[in-house]
Coordinates of C-alpha atoms in Angstrom, one line a residue:
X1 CA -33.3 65.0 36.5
X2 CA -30.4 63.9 34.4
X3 CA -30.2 60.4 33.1
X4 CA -27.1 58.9 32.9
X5 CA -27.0 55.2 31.2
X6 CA -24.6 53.2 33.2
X7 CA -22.9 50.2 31.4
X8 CA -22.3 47.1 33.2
X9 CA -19.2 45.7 32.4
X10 CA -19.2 41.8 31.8
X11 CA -16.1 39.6 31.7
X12 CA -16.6 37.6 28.6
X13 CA -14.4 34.1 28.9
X14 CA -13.9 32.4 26.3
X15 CA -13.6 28.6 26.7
X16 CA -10.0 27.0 25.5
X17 CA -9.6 25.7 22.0
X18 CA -8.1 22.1 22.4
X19 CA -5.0 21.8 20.2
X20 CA -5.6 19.1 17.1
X21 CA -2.6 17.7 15.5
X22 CA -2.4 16.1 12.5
X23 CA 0.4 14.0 10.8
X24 CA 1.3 15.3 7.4
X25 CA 2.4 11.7 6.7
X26 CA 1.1 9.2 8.6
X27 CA 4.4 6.6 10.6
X28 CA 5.3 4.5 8.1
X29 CA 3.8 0.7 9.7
X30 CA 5.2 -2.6 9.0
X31 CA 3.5 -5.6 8.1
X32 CA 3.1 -9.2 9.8
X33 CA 4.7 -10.8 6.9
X34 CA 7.3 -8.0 5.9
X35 CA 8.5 -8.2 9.9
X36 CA 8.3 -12.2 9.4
X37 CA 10.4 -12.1 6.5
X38 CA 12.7 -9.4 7.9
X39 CA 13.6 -11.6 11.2
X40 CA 13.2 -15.0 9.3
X41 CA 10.1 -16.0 11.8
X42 CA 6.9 -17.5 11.3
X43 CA 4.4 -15.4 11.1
X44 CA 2.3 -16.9 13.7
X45 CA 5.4 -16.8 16.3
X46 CA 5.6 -13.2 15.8
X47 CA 1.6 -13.1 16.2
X48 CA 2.6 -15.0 19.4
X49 CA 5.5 -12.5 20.8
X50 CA 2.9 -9.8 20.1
X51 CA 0.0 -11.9 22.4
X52 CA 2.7 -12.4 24.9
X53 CA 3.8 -8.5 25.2
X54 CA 7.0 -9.5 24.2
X55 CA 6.6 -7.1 20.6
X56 CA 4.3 -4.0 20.6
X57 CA 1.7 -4.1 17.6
X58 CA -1.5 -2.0 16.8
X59 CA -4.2 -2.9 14.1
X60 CA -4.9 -1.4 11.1
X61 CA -8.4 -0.6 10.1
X62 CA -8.8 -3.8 8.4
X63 CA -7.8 -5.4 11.9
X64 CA -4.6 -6.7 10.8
X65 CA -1.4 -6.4 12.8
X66 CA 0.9 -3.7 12.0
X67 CA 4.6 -3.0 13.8
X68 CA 6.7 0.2 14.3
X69 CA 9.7 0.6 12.3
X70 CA 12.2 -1.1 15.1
X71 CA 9.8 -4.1 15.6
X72 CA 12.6 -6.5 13.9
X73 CA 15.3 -5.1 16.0
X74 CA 13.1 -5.7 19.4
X75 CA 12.0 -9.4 18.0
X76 CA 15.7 -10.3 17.3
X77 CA 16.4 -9.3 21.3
X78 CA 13.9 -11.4 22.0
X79 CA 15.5 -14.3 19.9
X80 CA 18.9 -13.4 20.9
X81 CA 17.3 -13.4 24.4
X82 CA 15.6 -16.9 24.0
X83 CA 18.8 -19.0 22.2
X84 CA 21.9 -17.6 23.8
X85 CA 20.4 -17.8 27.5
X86 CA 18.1 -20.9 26.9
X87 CA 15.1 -18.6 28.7
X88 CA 11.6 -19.5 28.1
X89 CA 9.3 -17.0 26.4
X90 CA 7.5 -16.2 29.7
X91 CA 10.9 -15.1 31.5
X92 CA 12.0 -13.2 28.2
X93 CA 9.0 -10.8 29.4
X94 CA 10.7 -10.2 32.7
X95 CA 13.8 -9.8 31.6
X96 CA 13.1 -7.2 28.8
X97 CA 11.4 -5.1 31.8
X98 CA 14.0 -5.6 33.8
X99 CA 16.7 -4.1 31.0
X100 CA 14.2 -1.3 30.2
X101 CA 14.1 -0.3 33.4
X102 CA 18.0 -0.4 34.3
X103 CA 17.9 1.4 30.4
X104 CA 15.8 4.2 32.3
X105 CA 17.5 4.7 35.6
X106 CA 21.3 5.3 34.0
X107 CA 19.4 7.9 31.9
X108 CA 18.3 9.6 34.5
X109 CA 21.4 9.4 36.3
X110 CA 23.4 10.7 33.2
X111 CA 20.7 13.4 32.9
X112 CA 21.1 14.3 36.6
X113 CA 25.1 15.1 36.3
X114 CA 26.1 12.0 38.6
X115 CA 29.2 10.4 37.7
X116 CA 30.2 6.9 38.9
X117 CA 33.5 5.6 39.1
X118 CA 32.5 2.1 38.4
X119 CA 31.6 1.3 34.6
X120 CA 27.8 0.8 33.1
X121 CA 27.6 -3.2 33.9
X122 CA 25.1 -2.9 30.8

């Protein structure tokens, strides 16, 4: 009686290693008051535009408000928005969605290949 040792064969799976990514440098953030002084606002408006979702801010650990790099650019739109048209804050909001959006759509139309013969209106 021979013995022969059978080996079973098992299909080891291994379970996927997330990817972790980690910023050599951290984005350089702005400050309330440097973005202030930069636009020539009040702090507290600019805590406002942020409240109204008219400025995108995160918080530092400390809790304090802290802006991207373009945050002065977007807050003298928003200016430029609120003096040359007369618009209330509340409509600014609107507006600013409605550009982004027409911003998005002729980039996706450029990025598709389709040509129009009329001129960006933007």
């Amino acid at each position: 009686m021979s013995t022969h040792a059978t080996t079973a064969r098992t299909d080891t799976r291994y379970a996927p290693v997330p990817s972790i990514h980690y910023d050599l440098v951290p984005a350089r953030r702005l400050s309330l008051e440097t973005v202030a002084r930069r636009t020539g606002l009040h702090p507290d408006l600019v805590a406002r535009f942020v409240a109204l979702g008219l400025v995108d801010a995160e918080r530092d650990h400390a809790g304090r408000l802290v802006f991207a790099l373009d945050a002065p650019a977007a807050l003298a739109r928003v200016e430029r928005l609120h003096t040359g048209l007369c618009l209330n804050y509340a409509s600014i909001g609107l507006v600013l969605d409605l550009l982004d959006r027409i911003n998005r759509l002729e980039a996706e139309l450029r990025r598709s290949g389709v040509r129009s013969d009329q001129p960006s209106w933007t």
